[in-house]
Amino acid sequence: MNAKQYVHELFERVVKRNPNEPEFHQAVQEVLESLVPVLEKKPEYIELGIVERIVEPERQIIFRVPWVDDNGKVQVNRGFRVQFNSAIGPYKGGIRFHPSVYVGIIKFLGFEQIFKNSLTGLPIGGGKGGSDFDPKGKSDAEVMRFCQSFMTELYRHISQDTDVPAGDIGVGGREIGYMYGQYKRIKNVYEAGVLTGKGLTYGGSLGRTEATGFGLVYFVDEMIKAKGISFAGKTVVISGSGNVAIYATKKVQELGGNVVAVSDSNGYVYDKNGINLATVQRIKEVERKRISEYVKAHPTAEYHEGCNGIWTIPCDIALPCATQNEIEIESAKILVKNGCKAVGEGANMPTTLEATKYFIENGVLFAPAKAANAGGVATSALEMSQNSMRLSWTFEEVDAKLKNIMVNIYKNASKAAEEFGNADNLVVGANIAGFIKVAEAMKAQGLV
Ligand code: NDP
């Protein structure tokens, strides 16, 4: 059977075996399509069932998370941990708390994580977890009770050598702290390496908070530099106003770019004078309010309801940093028409398959999430190293390592893209470069 036909039939089986999980299908489709040239060159990956095994999680855990709200009422949420692939290291991937979470979202994220983690060059496998719990509007005490209940089940499936969760949407330093406290209490062991994204007073790494946003900008900078472009003087639109968006904004501003818009799940702010980051951080990180508050502090800025409108703002560079499928084909067309030259995915799978193809066909430089947002997990792995060594590196040391990792990811992805077809297609390059290391490890380890 030829590789194209094999991939087509395998994808059909994946859809049948995992019904009603469109995000997972989308993630698998993109990777499988990219792998055709590799499978043509290395048919043993088909014979050994490498691809067939890589699309099937090693383990999927779904559990009940009961907790009591501030009114004394019992609430029940659903918890997930998908341990996708451990060929090159312990499962590693964040935890997402958002009402949209179901098994299909966690599987898409866990699947992507396999290739992303491999691309970092560090020894970490792929996994992801989460819950349909919505932290928005909950009191601190409610969030703590929920995190404790979540960990009371999760603790038995994780350890510093088995599976190491971190943050994602809705899970930041506060939630990691509560989960770590409960893990320590149940296990009666100070196992700092079991979670990453910890606070600096108990085993966290300097630079982890900034890592995904900074890493994204390091990657995009490398990609545009290859075409003689830089961030200096460029107009940049960034969606989201969470962890990734905030630190992407900070780094773009340091490099001389003008970030004119940010957003949240209700709407977006357009400030042609340049977004004031201190205001965004106060509203989102300290007060945990809506981004619409921004115009109170900056009356010349505009606030618009709805998320898609942000992509109608003319820009040179777009950095989607909010959530999956936030750039659909209509928005992609507007971005291209308005002269956008580069797109860097800070969020996971923020661009639909159709929109991704449209960008690439129209010569837009496109940095795919697996490569461009890998700085977060890479720095999480650096946090694990520091925990194992029981020492802490300075911010400058961590940041220099992060930058080096992002430059190497760019080089490896573009080398693979060139070797297997189209030099400018980093989607294919990142998928292939990430896949080969995992495939070789699986081949060496036999049928497990
Ligand atoms: P945060 O929870 O800190 O922020 C998420 C931001 O996106 C918020 O501004 C949120 O708005 C907005 N958002 C969430 N859901 C939607 C939606 N359905 N529509 C529009 N906006 C939405 O998360 P992170 O910044 O950590 O994560 C953002 C993305 O980056 C995710 O795709 C995540 O998987 C990815 N990522 C994160 C990493 C990390 O280290 N944190 C590492 C690699 C990838 P609101 O405030 O209204 O909820």
PDB file of N, CA, C and O and ligand atoms in Angstrom, residues 96 98 136 168-170 208 212 240-244 263-265 284 290 307 321-323 346-348 373, ligand 1:
ATOM      1  N   ARG A  96      -5.717  22.150  31.553  1.00  0.00           N
ATOM      2  CA  ARG A  96      -6.596  23.255  31.141  1.00  0.00           C
ATOM      3  C   ARG A  96      -7.888  23.207  31.932  1.00  0.00           C
ATOM      4  O   ARG A  96      -8.535  22.159  31.986  1.00  0.00           O
ATOM      5  N   HIS A  98     -11.401  24.911  31.667  1.00  0.00           N
ATOM      6  CA  HIS A  98     -12.262  25.764  30.826  1.00  0.00           C
ATOM      7  C   HIS A  98     -13.551  24.981  30.577  1.00  0.00           C
ATOM      8  O   HIS A  98     -13.497  23.761  30.379  1.00  0.00           O
ATOM      9  N   LYS A 136     -13.527  31.204  36.086  1.00  0.00           N
ATOM     10  CA  LYS A 136     -14.019  32.574  35.991  1.00  0.00           C
ATOM     11  C   LYS A 136     -15.140  32.826  36.998  1.00  0.00           C
ATOM     12  O   LYS A 136     -16.099  32.060  37.063  1.00  0.00           O
ATOM     13  N   ASP A 168      -2.051  25.703  31.727  1.00  0.00           N
ATOM     14  CA  ASP A 168      -2.565  25.984  30.375  1.00  0.00           C
ATOM     15  C   ASP A 168      -3.699  26.992  30.606  1.00  0.00           C
ATOM     16  O   ASP A 168      -3.732  27.655  31.655  1.00  0.00           O
ATOM     17  N   ILE A 169      -4.654  27.077  29.697  1.00  0.00           N
ATOM     18  CA  ILE A 169      -5.756  28.026  29.873  1.00  0.00           C
ATOM     19  C   ILE A 169      -6.421  27.788  31.236  1.00  0.00           C
ATOM     20  O   ILE A 169      -6.767  26.652  31.576  1.00  0.00           O
ATOM     21  N   GLY A 170      -6.584  28.850  32.013  1.00  0.00           N
ATOM     22  CA  GLY A 170      -7.279  28.752  33.297  1.00  0.00           C
ATOM     23  C   GLY A 170      -6.446  28.161  34.423  1.00  0.00           C
ATOM     24  O   GLY A 170      -6.932  28.052  35.557  1.00  0.00           O
ATOM     25  N   ARG A 208       9.981  30.922  33.619  1.00  0.00           N
ATOM     26  CA  ARG A 208       8.923  30.026  33.136  1.00  0.00           C
ATOM     27  C   ARG A 208       7.666  30.809  32.782  1.00  0.00           C
ATOM     28  O   ARG A 208       7.000  30.529  31.782  1.00  0.00           O
ATOM     29  N   THR A 212       6.582  31.011  27.225  1.00  0.00           N
ATOM     30  CA  THR A 212       5.842  30.707  25.990  1.00  0.00           C
ATOM     31  C   THR A 212       5.772  31.948  25.099  1.00  0.00           C
ATOM     32  O   THR A 212       6.046  31.879  23.895  1.00  0.00           O
ATOM     33  N   GLY A 240      -5.945  37.377  22.714  1.00  0.00           N
ATOM     34  CA  GLY A 240      -5.804  36.885  24.084  1.00  0.00           C
ATOM     35  C   GLY A 240      -5.203  37.980  24.956  1.00  0.00           C
ATOM     36  O   GLY A 240      -4.704  39.014  24.458  1.00  0.00           O
ATOM     37  N   SER A 241      -5.272  37.761  26.255  1.00  0.00           N
ATOM     38  CA  SER A 241      -4.626  38.675  27.206  1.00  0.00           C
ATOM     39  C   SER A 241      -4.252  37.862  28.441  1.00  0.00           C
ATOM     40  O   SER A 241      -4.274  38.346  29.564  1.00  0.00           O
ATOM     41  N   GLY A 242      -3.933  36.591  28.190  1.00  0.00           N
ATOM     42  CA  GLY A 242      -3.495  35.710  29.270  1.00  0.00           C
ATOM     43  C   GLY A 242      -1.982  35.590  29.283  1.00  0.00           C
ATOM     44  O   GLY A 242      -1.274  36.450  28.756  1.00  0.00           O
ATOM     45  N   ASN A 243      -1.512  34.501  29.848  1.00  0.00           N
ATOM     46  CA  ASN A 243      -0.067  34.311  30.018  1.00  0.00           C
ATOM     47  C   ASN A 243       0.713  34.463  28.705  1.00  0.00           C
ATOM     48  O   ASN A 243       1.685  35.222  28.636  1.00  0.00           O
ATOM     49  N   VAL A 244       0.299  33.770  27.673  1.00  0.00           N
ATOM     50  CA  VAL A 244       1.072  33.777  26.420  1.00  0.00           C
ATOM     51  C   VAL A 244       1.016  35.160  25.771  1.00  0.00           C
ATOM     52  O   VAL A 244       2.045  35.725  25.366  1.00  0.00           O
ATOM     53  N   SER A 263      -7.029  40.917  23.274  1.00  0.00           N
ATOM     54  CA  SER A 263      -8.451  40.564  23.405  1.00  0.00           C
ATOM     55  C   SER A 263      -8.688  39.636  24.590  1.00  0.00           C
ATOM     56  O   SER A 263      -7.742  39.189  25.236  1.00  0.00           O
ATOM     57  N   ASP A 264      -9.953  39.357  24.885  1.00  0.00           N
ATOM     58  CA  ASP A 264     -10.291  38.214  25.736  1.00  0.00           C
ATOM     59  C   ASP A 264     -11.509  37.535  25.121  1.00  0.00           C
ATOM     60  O   ASP A 264     -11.863  37.843  23.964  1.00  0.00           O
ATOM     61  N   SER A 265     -12.165  36.624  25.846  1.00  0.00           N
ATOM     62  CA  SER A 265     -13.221  35.872  25.187  1.00  0.00           C
ATOM     63  C   SER A 265     -14.484  36.704  24.962  1.00  0.00           C
ATOM     64  O   SER A 265     -15.429  36.227  24.330  1.00  0.00           O
ATOM     65  N   LYS A 284      -5.974  41.883  33.981  1.00  0.00           N
ATOM     66  CA  LYS A 284      -6.138  40.433  33.807  1.00  0.00           C
ATOM     67  C   LYS A 284      -5.440  39.606  34.889  1.00  0.00           C
ATOM     68  O   LYS A 284      -5.971  38.593  35.328  1.00  0.00           O
ATOM     69  N   ARG A 290     -12.439  41.984  32.993  1.00  0.00           N
ATOM     70  CA  ARG A 290     -12.562  41.879  31.542  1.00  0.00           C
ATOM     71  C   ARG A 290     -11.670  42.917  30.854  1.00  0.00           C
ATOM     72  O   ARG A 290     -11.465  44.020  31.371  1.00  0.00           O
ATOM     73  N   CYS A 307     -14.847  38.346  19.194  1.00  0.00           N
ATOM     74  CA  CYS A 307     -13.412  38.016  19.094  1.00  0.00           C
ATOM     75  C   CYS A 307     -12.852  38.136  17.683  1.00  0.00           C
ATOM     76  O   CYS A 307     -11.728  38.589  17.494  1.00  0.00           O
ATOM     77  N   CYS A 321      -2.906  34.169  20.246  1.00  0.00           N
ATOM     78  CA  CYS A 321      -2.432  33.622  21.531  1.00  0.00           C
ATOM     79  C   CYS A 321      -3.582  33.318  22.484  1.00  0.00           C
ATOM     80  O   CYS A 321      -3.392  33.354  23.704  1.00  0.00           O
ATOM     81  N   ALA A 322      -4.791  33.064  21.960  1.00  0.00           N
ATOM     82  CA  ALA A 322      -5.940  32.817  22.842  1.00  0.00           C
ATOM     83  C   ALA A 322      -6.326  31.343  22.882  1.00  0.00           C
ATOM     84  O   ALA A 322      -6.139  30.670  23.895  1.00  0.00           O
ATOM     85  N   THR A 323      -6.841  30.817  21.758  1.00  0.00           N
ATOM     86  CA  THR A 323      -7.402  29.460  21.827  1.00  0.00           C
ATOM     87  C   THR A 323      -7.450  28.799  20.451  1.00  0.00           C
ATOM     88  O   THR A 323      -7.059  29.411  19.449  1.00  0.00           O
ATOM     89  N   GLY A 346       0.817  31.372  18.897  1.00  0.00           N
ATOM     90  CA  GLY A 346       1.148  31.260  20.318  1.00  0.00           C
ATOM     91  C   GLY A 346       0.225  30.268  21.002  1.00  0.00           C
ATOM     92  O   GLY A 346       0.625  29.492  21.860  1.00  0.00           O
ATOM     93  N   ALA A 347      -1.050  30.295  20.614  1.00  0.00           N
ATOM     94  CA  ALA A 347      -2.019  29.320  21.144  1.00  0.00           C
ATOM     95  C   ALA A 347      -1.817  27.987  20.433  1.00  0.00           C
ATOM     96  O   ALA A 347      -1.102  27.901  19.434  1.00  0.00           O
ATOM     97  N   ASN A 348      -2.454  26.923  20.940  1.00  0.00           N
ATOM     98  CA  ASN A 348      -2.401  25.628  20.274  1.00  0.00           C
ATOM     99  C   ASN A 348      -3.488  25.548  19.213  1.00  0.00           C
ATOM    100  O   ASN A 348      -4.657  25.788  19.515  1.00  0.00           O
ATOM    101  N   ASN A 373       5.295  27.700  19.913  1.00  0.00           N
ATOM    102  CA  ASN A 373       4.971  27.885  21.330  1.00  0.00           C
ATOM    103  C   ASN A 373       5.635  26.836  22.229  1.00  0.00           C
ATOM    104  O   ASN A 373       5.259  26.691  23.392  1.00  0.00           O
TER     105      ASN A 373
HETATM  106  P1  NDP B   1      -4.697  31.987  29.869  1.00  0.00           P
HETATM  107  O1  NDP B   1      -5.811  31.321  30.554  1.00  0.00           O
HETATM  108  O2  NDP B   1      -3.644  32.667  30.643  1.00  0.00           O
HETATM  109  O3  NDP B   1      -5.265  33.035  28.807  1.00  0.00           O
HETATM  110  C1  NDP B   1      -6.117  32.664  27.775  1.00  0.00           C
HETATM  111  C2  NDP B   1      -6.561  33.907  27.038  1.00  0.00           C
HETATM  112  O4  NDP B   1      -7.299  33.517  25.886  1.00  0.00           O
HETATM  113  C3  NDP B   1      -7.469  34.790  27.848  1.00  0.00           C
HETATM  114  O5  NDP B   1      -7.311  36.118  27.448  1.00  0.00           O
HETATM  115  C4  NDP B   1      -8.853  34.263  27.480  1.00  0.00           C
HETATM  116  O6  NDP B   1      -9.889  35.203  27.660  1.00  0.00           O
HETATM  117  C5  NDP B   1      -8.654  33.965  26.007  1.00  0.00           C
HETATM  118  N1  NDP B   1      -9.566  32.899  25.594  1.00  0.00           N
HETATM  119  C6  NDP B   1      -9.735  31.676  26.159  1.00  0.00           C
HETATM  120  N2  NDP B   1     -10.686  30.977  25.540  1.00  0.00           N
HETATM  121  C7  NDP B   1     -11.131  31.767  24.568  1.00  0.00           C
HETATM  122  C8  NDP B   1     -12.139  31.622  23.577  1.00  0.00           C
HETATM  123  N3  NDP B   1     -12.869  30.495  23.478  1.00  0.00           N
HETATM  124  N4  NDP B   1     -12.306  32.650  22.703  1.00  0.00           N
HETATM  125  C9  NDP B   1     -11.558  33.775  22.808  1.00  0.00           C
HETATM  126  N5  NDP B   1     -10.623  33.981  23.725  1.00  0.00           N
HETATM  127  C10 NDP B   1     -10.409  32.990  24.588  1.00  0.00           C
HETATM  128  O7  NDP B   1      -4.050  30.856  28.902  1.00  0.00           O
HETATM  129  P2  NDP B   1      -2.628  30.824  28.221  1.00  0.00           P
HETATM  130  O8  NDP B   1      -2.214  32.181  27.827  1.00  0.00           O
HETATM  131  O9  NDP B   1      -1.736  30.010  29.077  1.00  0.00           O
HETATM  132  O10 NDP B   1      -2.936  29.939  26.930  1.00  0.00           O
HETATM  133  C11 NDP B   1      -3.331  30.508  25.683  1.00  0.00           C
HETATM  134  C12 NDP B   1      -3.071  29.514  24.570  1.00  0.00           C
HETATM  135  O11 NDP B   1      -1.674  29.185  24.542  1.00  0.00           O
HETATM  136  C13 NDP B   1      -3.795  28.171  24.705  1.00  0.00           C
HETATM  137  O12 NDP B   1      -4.092  27.680  23.412  1.00  0.00           O
HETATM  138  C14 NDP B   1      -2.737  27.270  25.338  1.00  0.00           C
HETATM  139  O13 NDP B   1      -2.963  25.910  25.062  1.00  0.00           O
HETATM  140  C15 NDP B   1      -1.504  27.781  24.621  1.00  0.00           C
HETATM  141  N6  NDP B   1      -0.232  27.467  25.276  1.00  0.00           N
HETATM  142  C16 NDP B   1       0.023  27.905  26.551  1.00  0.00           C
HETATM  143  C17 NDP B   1       1.240  27.618  27.146  1.00  0.00           C
HETATM  144  C18 NDP B   1       1.608  28.151  28.475  1.00  0.00           C
HETATM  145  O14 NDP B   1       2.781  27.987  28.874  1.00  0.00           O
HETATM  146  N7  NDP B   1       0.718  28.797  29.213  1.00  0.00           N
HETATM  147  C19 NDP B   1       2.249  26.794  26.462  1.00  0.00           C
HETATM  148  C20 NDP B   1       1.910  26.469  25.087  1.00  0.00           C
HETATM  149  C21 NDP B   1       0.688  26.779  24.562  1.00  0.00           C
HETATM  150  P3  NDP B   1     -10.764  35.207  29.020  1.00  0.00           P
HETATM  151  O15 NDP B   1      -9.951  35.956  30.014  1.00  0.00           O
HETATM  152  O16 NDP B   1     -12.020  35.866  28.634  1.00  0.00           O
HETATM  153  O17 NDP B   1     -10.967  33.760  29.393  1.00  0.00           O
END
